[in-house]
Short mmCIF file of C-alpha atoms in Angstrom, two decimals:
data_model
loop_
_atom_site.label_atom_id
_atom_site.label_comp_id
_atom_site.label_asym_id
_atom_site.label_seq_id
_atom_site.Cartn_x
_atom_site.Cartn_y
_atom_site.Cartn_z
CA UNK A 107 7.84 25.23 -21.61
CA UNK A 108 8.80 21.85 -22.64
CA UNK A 109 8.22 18.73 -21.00
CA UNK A 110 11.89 17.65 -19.10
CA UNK A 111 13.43 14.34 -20.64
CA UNK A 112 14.38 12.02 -18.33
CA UNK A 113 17.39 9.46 -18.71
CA UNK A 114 15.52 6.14 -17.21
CA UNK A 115 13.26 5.53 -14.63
CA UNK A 116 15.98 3.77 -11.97
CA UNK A 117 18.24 7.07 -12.53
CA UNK A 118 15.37 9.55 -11.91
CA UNK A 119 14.57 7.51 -8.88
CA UNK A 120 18.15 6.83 -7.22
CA UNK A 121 18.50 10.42 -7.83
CA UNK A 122 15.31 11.40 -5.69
CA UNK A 123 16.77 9.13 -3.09
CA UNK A 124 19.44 12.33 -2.48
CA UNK A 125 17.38 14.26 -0.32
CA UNK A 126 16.60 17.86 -0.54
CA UNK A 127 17.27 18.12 3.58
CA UNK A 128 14.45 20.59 5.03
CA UNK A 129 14.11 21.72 8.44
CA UNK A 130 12.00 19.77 10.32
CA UNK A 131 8.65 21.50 11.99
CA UNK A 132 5.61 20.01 13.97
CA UNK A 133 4.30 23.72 13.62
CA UNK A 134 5.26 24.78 10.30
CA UNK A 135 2.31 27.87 9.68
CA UNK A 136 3.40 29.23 5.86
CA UNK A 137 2.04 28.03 2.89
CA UNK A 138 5.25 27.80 0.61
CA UNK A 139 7.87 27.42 2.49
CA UNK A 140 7.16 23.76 3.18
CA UNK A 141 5.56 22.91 -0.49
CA UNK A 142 7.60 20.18 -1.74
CA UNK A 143 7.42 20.89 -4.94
CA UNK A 144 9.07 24.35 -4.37
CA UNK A 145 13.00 24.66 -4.41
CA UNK A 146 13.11 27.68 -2.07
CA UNK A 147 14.01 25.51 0.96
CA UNK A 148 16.73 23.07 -0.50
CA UNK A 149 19.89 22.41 1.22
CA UNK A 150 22.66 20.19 -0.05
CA UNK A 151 23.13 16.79 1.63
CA UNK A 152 25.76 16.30 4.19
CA UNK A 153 28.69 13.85 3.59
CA UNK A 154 27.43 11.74 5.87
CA UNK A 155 24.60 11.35 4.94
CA UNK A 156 25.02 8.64 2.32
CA UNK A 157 26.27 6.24 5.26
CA UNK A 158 23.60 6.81 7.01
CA UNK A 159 21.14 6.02 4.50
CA UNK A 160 23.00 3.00 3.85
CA UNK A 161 22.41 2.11 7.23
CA UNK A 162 18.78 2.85 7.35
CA UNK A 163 18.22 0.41 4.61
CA UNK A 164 19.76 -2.11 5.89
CA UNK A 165 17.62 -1.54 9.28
CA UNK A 166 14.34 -1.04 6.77
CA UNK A 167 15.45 -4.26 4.73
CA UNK A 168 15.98 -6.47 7.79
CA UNK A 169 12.47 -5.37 9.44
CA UNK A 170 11.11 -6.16 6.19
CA UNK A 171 12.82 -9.78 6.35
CA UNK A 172 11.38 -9.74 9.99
CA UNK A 173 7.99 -8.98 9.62
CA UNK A 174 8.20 -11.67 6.74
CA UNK A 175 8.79 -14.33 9.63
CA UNK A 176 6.32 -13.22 11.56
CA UNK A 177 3.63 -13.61 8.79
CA UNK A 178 5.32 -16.91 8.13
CA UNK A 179 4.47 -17.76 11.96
CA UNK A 180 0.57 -16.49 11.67
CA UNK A 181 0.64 -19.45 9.11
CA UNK A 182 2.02 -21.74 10.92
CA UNK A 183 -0.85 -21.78 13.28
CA UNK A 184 -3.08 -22.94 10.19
CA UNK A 185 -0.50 -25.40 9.88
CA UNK A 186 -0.64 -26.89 13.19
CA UNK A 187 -4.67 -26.80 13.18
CA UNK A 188 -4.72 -28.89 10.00
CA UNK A 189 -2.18 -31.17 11.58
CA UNK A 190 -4.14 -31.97 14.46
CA UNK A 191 -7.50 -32.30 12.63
CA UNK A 192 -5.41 -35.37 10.38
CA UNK A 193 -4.28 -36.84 13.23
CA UNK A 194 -7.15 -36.86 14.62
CA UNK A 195 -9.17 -38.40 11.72
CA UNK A 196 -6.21 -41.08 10.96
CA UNK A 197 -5.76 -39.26 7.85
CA UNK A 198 -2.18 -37.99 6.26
CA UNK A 199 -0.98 -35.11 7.45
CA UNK A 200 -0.30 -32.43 4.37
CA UNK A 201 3.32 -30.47 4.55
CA UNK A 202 4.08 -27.26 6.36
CA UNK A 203 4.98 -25.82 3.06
CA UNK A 204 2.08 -27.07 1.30
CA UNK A 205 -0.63 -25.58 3.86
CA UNK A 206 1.42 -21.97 4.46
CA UNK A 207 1.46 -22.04 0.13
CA UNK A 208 -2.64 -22.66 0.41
CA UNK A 209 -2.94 -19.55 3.14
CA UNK A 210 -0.87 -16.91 1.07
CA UNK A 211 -2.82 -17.86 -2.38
CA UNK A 212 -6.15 -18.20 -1.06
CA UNK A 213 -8.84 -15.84 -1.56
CA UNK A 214 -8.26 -13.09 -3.79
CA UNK A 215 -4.98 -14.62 -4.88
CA UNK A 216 -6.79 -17.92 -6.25
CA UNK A 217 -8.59 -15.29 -8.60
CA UNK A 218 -5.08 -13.90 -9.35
CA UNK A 219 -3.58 -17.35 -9.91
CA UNK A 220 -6.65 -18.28 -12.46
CA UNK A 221 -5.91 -15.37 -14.39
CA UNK A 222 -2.68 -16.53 -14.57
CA UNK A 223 -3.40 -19.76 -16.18
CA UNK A 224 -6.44 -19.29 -18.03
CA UNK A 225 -6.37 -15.10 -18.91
CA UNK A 226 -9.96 -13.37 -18.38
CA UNK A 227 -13.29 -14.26 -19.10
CA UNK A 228 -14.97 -14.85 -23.10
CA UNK A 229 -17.94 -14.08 -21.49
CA UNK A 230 -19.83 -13.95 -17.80
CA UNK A 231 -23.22 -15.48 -17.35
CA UNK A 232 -26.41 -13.29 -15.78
CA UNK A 233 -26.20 -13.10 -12.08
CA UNK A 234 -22.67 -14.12 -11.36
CA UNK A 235 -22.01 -15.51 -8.49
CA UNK A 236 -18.35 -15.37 -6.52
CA UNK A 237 -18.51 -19.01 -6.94
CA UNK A 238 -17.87 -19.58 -10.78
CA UNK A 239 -14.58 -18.88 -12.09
CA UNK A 240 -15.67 -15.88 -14.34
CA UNK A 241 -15.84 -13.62 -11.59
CA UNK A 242 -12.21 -13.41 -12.18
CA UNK A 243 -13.40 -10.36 -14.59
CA UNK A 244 -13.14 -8.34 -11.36
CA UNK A 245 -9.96 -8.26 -10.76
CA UNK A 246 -6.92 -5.58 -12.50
CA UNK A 247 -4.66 -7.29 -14.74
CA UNK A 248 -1.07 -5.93 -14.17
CA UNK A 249 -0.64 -8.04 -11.27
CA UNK A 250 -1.50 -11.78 -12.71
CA UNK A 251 0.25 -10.45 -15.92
CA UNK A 252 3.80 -9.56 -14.17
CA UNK A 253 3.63 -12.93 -11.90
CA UNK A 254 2.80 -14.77 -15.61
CA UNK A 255 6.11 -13.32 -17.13
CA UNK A 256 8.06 -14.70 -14.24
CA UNK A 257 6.59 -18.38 -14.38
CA UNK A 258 7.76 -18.42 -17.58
CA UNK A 259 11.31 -17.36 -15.97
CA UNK A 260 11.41 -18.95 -13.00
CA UNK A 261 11.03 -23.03 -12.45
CA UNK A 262 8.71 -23.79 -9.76
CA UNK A 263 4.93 -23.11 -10.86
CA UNK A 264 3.23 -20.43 -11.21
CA UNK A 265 2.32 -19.81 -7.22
CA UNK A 266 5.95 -19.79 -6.50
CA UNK A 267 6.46 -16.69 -9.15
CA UNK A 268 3.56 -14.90 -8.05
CA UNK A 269 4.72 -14.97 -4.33
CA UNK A 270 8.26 -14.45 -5.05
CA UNK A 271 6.85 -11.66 -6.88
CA UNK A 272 5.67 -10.18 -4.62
CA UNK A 273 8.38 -10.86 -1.74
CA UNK A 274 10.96 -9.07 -4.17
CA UNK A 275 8.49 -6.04 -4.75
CA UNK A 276 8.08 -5.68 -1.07
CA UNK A 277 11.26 -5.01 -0.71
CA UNK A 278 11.53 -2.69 -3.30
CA UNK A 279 8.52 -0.98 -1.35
CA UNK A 280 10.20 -0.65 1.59
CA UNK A 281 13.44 1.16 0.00
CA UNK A 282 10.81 3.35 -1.79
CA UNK A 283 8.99 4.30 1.07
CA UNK A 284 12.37 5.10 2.78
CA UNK A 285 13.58 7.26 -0.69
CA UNK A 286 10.22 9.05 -0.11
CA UNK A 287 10.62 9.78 3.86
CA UNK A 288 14.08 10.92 2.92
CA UNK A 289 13.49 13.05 0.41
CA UNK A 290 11.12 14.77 2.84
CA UNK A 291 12.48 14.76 5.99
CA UNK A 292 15.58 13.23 6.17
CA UNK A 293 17.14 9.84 7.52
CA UNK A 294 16.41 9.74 10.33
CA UNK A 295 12.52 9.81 9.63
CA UNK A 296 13.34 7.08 6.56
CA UNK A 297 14.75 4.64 8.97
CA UNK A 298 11.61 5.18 11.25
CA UNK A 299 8.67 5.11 8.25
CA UNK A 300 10.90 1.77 6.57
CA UNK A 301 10.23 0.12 9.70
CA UNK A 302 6.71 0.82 10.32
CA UNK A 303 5.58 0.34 7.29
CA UNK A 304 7.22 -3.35 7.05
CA UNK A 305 5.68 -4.22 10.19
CA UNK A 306 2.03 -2.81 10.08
CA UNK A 307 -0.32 -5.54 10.68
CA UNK A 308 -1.60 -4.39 7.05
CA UNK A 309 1.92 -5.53 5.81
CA UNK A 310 0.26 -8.64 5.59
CA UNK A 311 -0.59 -8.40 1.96
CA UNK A 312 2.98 -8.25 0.88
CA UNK A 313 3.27 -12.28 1.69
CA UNK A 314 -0.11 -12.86 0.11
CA UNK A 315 -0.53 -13.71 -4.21
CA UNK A 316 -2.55 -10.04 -4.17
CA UNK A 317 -1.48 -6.72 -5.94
CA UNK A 318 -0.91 -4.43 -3.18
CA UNK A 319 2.69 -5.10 -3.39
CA UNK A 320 2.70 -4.08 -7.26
CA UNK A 321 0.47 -1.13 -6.49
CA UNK A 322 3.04 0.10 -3.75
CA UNK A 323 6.00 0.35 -5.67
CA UNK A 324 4.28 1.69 -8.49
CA UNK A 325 2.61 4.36 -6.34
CA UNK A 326 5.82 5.44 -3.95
CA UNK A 327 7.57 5.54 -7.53
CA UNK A 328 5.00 8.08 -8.61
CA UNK A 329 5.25 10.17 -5.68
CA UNK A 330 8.58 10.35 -5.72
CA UNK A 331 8.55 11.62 -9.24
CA UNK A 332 5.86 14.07 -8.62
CA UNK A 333 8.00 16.06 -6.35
CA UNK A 334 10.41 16.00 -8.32
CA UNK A 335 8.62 17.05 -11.23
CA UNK A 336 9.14 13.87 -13.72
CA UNK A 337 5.69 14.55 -14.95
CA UNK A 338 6.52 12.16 -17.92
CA UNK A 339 7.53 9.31 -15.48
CA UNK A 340 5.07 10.41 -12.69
CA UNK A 341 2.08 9.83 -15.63
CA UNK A 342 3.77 6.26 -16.55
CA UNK A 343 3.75 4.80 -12.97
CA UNK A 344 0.43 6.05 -12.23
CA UNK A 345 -0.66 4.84 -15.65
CA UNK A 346 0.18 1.37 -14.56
CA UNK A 347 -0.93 1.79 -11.25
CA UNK A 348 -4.39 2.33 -12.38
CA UNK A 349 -4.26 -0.60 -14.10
CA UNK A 350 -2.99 -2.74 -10.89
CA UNK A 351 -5.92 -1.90 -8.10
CA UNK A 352 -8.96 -0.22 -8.12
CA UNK A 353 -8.10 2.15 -5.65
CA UNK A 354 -4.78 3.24 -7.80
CA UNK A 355 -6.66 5.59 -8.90
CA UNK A 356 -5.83 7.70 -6.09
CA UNK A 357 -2.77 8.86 -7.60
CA UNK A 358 -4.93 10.32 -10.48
CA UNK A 359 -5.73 12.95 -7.34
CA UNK A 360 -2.18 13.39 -6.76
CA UNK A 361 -1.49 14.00 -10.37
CA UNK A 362 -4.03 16.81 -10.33
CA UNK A 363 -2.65 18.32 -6.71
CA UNK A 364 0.57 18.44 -8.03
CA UNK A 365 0.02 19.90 -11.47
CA UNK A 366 -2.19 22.38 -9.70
CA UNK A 367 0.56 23.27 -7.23
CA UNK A 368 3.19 23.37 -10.01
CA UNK A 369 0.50 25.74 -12.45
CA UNK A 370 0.08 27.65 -9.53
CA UNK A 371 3.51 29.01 -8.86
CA UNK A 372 5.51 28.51 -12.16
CA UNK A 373 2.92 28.53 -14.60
CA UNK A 374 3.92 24.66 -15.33
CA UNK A 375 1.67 23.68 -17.95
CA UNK A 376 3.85 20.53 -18.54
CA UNK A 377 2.38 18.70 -15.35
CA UNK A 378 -0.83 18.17 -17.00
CA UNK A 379 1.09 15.36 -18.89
CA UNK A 380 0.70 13.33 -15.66
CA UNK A 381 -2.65 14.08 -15.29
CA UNK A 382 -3.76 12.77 -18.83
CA UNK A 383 -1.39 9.70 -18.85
CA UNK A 384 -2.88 8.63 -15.03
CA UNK A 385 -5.85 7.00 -15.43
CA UNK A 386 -5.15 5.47 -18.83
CA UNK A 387 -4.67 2.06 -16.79
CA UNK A 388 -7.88 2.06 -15.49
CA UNK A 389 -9.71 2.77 -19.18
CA UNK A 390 -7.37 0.16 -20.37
CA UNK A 391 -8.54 -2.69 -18.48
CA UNK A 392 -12.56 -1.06 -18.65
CA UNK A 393 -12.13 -1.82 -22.53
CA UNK A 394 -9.51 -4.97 -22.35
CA UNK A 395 -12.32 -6.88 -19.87
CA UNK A 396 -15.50 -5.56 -21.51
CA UNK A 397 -13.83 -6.73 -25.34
CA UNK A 398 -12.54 -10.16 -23.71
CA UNK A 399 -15.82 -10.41 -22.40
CA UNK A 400 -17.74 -9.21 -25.34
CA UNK A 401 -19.95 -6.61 -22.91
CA UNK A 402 -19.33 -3.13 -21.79
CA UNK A 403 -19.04 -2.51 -18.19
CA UNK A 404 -18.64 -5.88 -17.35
CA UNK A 405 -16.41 -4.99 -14.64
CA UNK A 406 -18.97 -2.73 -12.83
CA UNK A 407 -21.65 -5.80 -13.14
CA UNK A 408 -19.44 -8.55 -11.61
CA UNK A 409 -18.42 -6.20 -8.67
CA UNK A 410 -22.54 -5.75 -8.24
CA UNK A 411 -23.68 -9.07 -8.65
CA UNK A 412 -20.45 -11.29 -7.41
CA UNK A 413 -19.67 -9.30 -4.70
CA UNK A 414 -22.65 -7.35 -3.93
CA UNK A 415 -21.05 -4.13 -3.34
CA UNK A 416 -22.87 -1.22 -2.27
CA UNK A 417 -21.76 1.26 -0.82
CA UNK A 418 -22.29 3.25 2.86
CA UNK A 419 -19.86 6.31 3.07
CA UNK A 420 -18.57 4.80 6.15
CA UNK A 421 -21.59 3.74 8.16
CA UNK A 422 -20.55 0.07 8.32
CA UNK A 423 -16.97 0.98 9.73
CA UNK A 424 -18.62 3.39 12.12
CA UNK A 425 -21.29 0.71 12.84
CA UNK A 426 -18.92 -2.16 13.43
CA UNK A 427 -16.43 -0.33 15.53
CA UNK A 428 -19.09 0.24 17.84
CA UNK A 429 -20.30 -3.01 18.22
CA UNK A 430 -16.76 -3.62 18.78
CA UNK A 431 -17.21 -1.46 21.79
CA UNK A 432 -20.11 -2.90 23.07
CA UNK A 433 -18.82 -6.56 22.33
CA UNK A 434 -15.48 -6.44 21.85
CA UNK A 435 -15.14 -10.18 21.77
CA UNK A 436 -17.92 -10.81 19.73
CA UNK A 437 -16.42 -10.60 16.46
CA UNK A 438 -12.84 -10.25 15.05
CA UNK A 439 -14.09 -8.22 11.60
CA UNK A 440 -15.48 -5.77 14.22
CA UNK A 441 -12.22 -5.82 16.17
CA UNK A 442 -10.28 -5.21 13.18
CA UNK A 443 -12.41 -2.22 12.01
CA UNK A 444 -12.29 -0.55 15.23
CA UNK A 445 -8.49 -0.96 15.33
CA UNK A 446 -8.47 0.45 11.70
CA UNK A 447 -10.09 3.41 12.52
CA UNK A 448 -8.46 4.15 15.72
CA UNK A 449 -4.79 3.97 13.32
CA UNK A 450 -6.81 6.40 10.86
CA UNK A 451 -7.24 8.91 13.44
CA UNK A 452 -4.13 8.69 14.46
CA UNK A 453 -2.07 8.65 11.56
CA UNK A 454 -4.13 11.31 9.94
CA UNK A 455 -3.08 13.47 13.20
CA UNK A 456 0.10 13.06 12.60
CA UNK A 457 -0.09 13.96 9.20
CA UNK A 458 -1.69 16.98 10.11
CA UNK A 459 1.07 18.12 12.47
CA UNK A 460 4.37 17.48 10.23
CA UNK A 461 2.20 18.91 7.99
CA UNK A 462 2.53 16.02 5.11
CA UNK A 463 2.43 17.15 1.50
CA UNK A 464 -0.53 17.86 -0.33
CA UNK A 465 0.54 15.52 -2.94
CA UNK A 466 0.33 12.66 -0.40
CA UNK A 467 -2.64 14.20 1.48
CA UNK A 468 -4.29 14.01 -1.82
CA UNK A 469 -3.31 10.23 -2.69
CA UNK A 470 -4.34 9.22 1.36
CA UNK A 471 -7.80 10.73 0.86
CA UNK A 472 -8.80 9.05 -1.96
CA UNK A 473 -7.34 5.68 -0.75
CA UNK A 474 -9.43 6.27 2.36
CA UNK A 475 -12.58 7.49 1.00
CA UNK A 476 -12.31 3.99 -0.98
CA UNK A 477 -11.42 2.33 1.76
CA UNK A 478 -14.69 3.50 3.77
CA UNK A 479 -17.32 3.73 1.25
CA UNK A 480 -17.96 0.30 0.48
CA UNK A 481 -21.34 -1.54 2.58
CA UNK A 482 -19.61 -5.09 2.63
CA UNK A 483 -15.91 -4.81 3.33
CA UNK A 484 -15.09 -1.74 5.25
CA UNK A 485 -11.96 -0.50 7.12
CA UNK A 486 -8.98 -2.70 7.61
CA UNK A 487 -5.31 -2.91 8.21
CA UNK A 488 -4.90 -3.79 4.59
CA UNK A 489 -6.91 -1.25 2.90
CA UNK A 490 -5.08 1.45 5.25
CA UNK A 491 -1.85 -0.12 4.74
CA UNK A 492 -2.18 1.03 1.04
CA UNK A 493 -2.15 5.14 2.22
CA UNK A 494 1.17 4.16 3.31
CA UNK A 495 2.29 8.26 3.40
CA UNK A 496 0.64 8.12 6.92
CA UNK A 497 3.45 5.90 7.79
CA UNK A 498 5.85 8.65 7.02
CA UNK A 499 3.86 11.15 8.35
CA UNK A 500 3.91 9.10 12.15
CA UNK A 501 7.89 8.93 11.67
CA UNK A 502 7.99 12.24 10.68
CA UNK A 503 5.88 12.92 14.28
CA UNK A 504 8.09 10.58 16.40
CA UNK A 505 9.83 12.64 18.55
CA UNK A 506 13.94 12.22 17.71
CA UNK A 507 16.01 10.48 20.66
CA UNK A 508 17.41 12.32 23.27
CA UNK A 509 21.77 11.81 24.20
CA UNK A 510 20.72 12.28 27.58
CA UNK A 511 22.30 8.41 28.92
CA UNK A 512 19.65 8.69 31.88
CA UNK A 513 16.92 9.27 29.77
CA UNK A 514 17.19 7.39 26.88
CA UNK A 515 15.86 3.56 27.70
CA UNK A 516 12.76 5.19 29.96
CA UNK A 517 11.52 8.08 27.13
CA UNK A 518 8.86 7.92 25.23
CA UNK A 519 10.43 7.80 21.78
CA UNK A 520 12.68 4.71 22.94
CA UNK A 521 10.18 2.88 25.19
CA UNK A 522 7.30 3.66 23.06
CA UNK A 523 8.34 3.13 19.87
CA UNK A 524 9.98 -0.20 21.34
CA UNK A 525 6.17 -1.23 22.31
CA UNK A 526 4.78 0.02 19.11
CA UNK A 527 6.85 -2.06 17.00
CA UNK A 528 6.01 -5.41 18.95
CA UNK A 529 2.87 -4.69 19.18
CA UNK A 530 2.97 -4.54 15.46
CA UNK A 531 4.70 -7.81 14.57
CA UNK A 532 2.15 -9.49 17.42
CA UNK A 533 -0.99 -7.99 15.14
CA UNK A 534 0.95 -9.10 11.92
CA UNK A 535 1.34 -12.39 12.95
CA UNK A 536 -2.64 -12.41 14.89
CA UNK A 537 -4.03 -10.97 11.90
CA UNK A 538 -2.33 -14.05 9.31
CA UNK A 539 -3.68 -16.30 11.76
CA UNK A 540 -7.20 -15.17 11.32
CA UNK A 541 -6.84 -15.25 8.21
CA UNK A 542 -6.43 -18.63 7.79
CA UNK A 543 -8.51 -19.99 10.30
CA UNK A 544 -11.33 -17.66 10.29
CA UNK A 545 -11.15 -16.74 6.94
CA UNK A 546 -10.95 -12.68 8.34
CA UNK A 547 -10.50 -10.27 5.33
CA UNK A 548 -7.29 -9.04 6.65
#
């Protein structure tokens, strides 16, 4: 069996985008007849279709542009706070722009930004400290790398390329994430997991000079090309996924599901090719840090003595959404966790009833496992934000609208998904806000 040659990446991908239209289940009880790597249950697209799509893009797209605004407003309260602080104390009062610039590249996007301009570490002194500027050594290179190439493209500075970076790729999330749903489930389910994913509270990091936006597209890319059995291109996006984010690694587990599926009923040897190329981006930066640095494992050190990361297997999130419960107004971090988990069960639900693939299953569990063993930073919107299958699998839940006229405005899956989605811009826009007052790790 040989391995399939594909033409180019965008073709394979705009291709996927055609769905292969399955009936939709919330009780589906066989074991093949929903595997989406298996052809058994394909069924040509209708001619409308491609309208249709069109129009849930546009609907995804202009969410996306929505939720952008609303992120945009969570600064602005920042804004106003340093405004009336300079008034106060007779001093000048600094730009809108200038202070909503300072909130989207602060925090792990200053470590971005210096890697950027000055590359990684020669070498990091004994007990590093988050404080000195070689901690940078902790943080995946693919990220300050692209945003690099466009400064030297774009005028403007290098904090204007890294967040028009990153506007631009989460856009081409979003259309991703739809190609994904549709491929799936159809439509109706892409228009439905577009807008909840651009509007999650966790969206947050798509603004921000971080590599979640990077790690997105490359990861939705790789899915996509899983099912459809690019296992040359599947290997490539995961390859550079892995070198994006630490927890792109969980699409080395959905290399392995899906080669195992595709071994499993057609003897596919070929998908292995994924599997090998996956986590070449991860030993890539290992040795690229450790020889800038001139040590081994430098990586692992800085995250131990910077950071101080231990790890819990989910007792802090467990621990802080109860104090939540016993104080809820006691502390936001706690707030946030307890929201966190209370999506996770929810979304994992959901993914349980549709039924979700095991590819994505696979790529979810890993991303939360990572998300909840740490001991310092636990469960939050942006760490769940990154299993962004869930979103699909909700949409895929959502009951479809009724024609009924009388019943329409009052049901559930009008009203309530009405009140889910402001809901969701009001935590995107609370959670930027803490952010850059309270410093919250959104």
């Amino acid at each position: 069996m040989t391995v399939p040659v594909p033409g180019s990446l965008g073709d394979t991908l705009l291709a996927s985008s055609k769905p292969q239209f399955r009936a939709r289940s919330h009780s589906h009880m066989t074991d093949t007849s929903h595997d989406p790597l298996s052809n058994n249950s394909e069924v040509s697209a209708p001619p409308q279709a491609e309208a249709s799509w069109r129009r849930a893009l546009v609907v995804g797209l202009a969410i996306y542009v929505v939720s952008r605004l609303c992120v945009i407003a969570g600064t602005a309260v920042r804004a106003a706070q340093i405004a009336v602080d300079a008034r106060a104390d007779g001093e000048p009062e600094p730009s809108a722009g200038s202070v909503i610039g300072q909130v989207l590249t602060s925090w792990d996007g200053k470590w971005y930004l210096e890697i950027v301009r000055g590359g990684y570490p020669s070498s990091v002194p004994p007990n590093i400290t988050y404080e000195q500027l070689e901690a940078r050594a902790a943080f995946f290179p693919l990220y300050p790398w692209s945003a690099r190439v466009l400064d030297a493209l774009l005028p403007g500075g290098d904090t204007f390329a890294a967040l028009v970076l990153n506007f631009v790729l989460g856009a081409v999330s979003v259309v991703l994430v739809g190609i994904l749903a549709r491929r799936l489930y159809g439509v109706n389910v892409a228009a439905r997991a577009m807008t909840l994913y651009a509007i999650f509270p966790g969206s947050v990091v798509l603004s921000f000079a971080y590599s979640e936006a990077l790690l997105m597209v490359l990861a939705a890319a790789c899915l996509i090309l899983l099912l459809d059995e690019r296992w040359l291109w599947a290997g490539l996006a995961a390859a550079l996924a892995t070198a994006t984010r630490p927890n792109g690694v969980a699409l080395v587990a959905a290399c392995v599901v899906a080669s195992f599926l595709a071994i499993r009923r057609s003897r596919d040897w070929t998908s292995l090719v994924a599997v090998a190329l996956a986590p070449i981006g991860f030993v890539f930066f290992q040795w690229y840090v450790g020889s800038t640095a001139g040590e081994r494992w430098i990586w692992f050190r800085v995250q131990r003595e910077a950071w101080a990361e231990g790890t819990s297997f989910g007792a802090t999130a467990v621990t802080n959404t109860f104090g939540f419960v016993t104080n809820p107004l006691s502390s936001p971090t706690d707030a946030l966790t307890a929201l966190t988990m209370l999506s996770l069960i929810g979304m994992v639900y959901c993914a349980w009833k549709v039924r979700l693939s095991w590819v994505l299953v696979a790529f979810c569990a890993v991303v939360v496992a990572l998300m909840l063993i740490p001991e310092t930073v636990t469960a939050r919107p942006r760490f769940l934000f990154t299993a962004f299958p869930f979103f699909i699998a909700v949409a895929a839940w959502w009951p479809e609208p009724t024609s009924e006229p009388d019943h329409r405005r009052a049901s559930w899956e009008y009203a309530g998904w009405d009140v889910t989605l402001v809901l969701c811009g009001a935590g995107l826009a609370a959670l930027t806000g803490l952010y850059a007052v309270f410093g919250v790790i959104p």
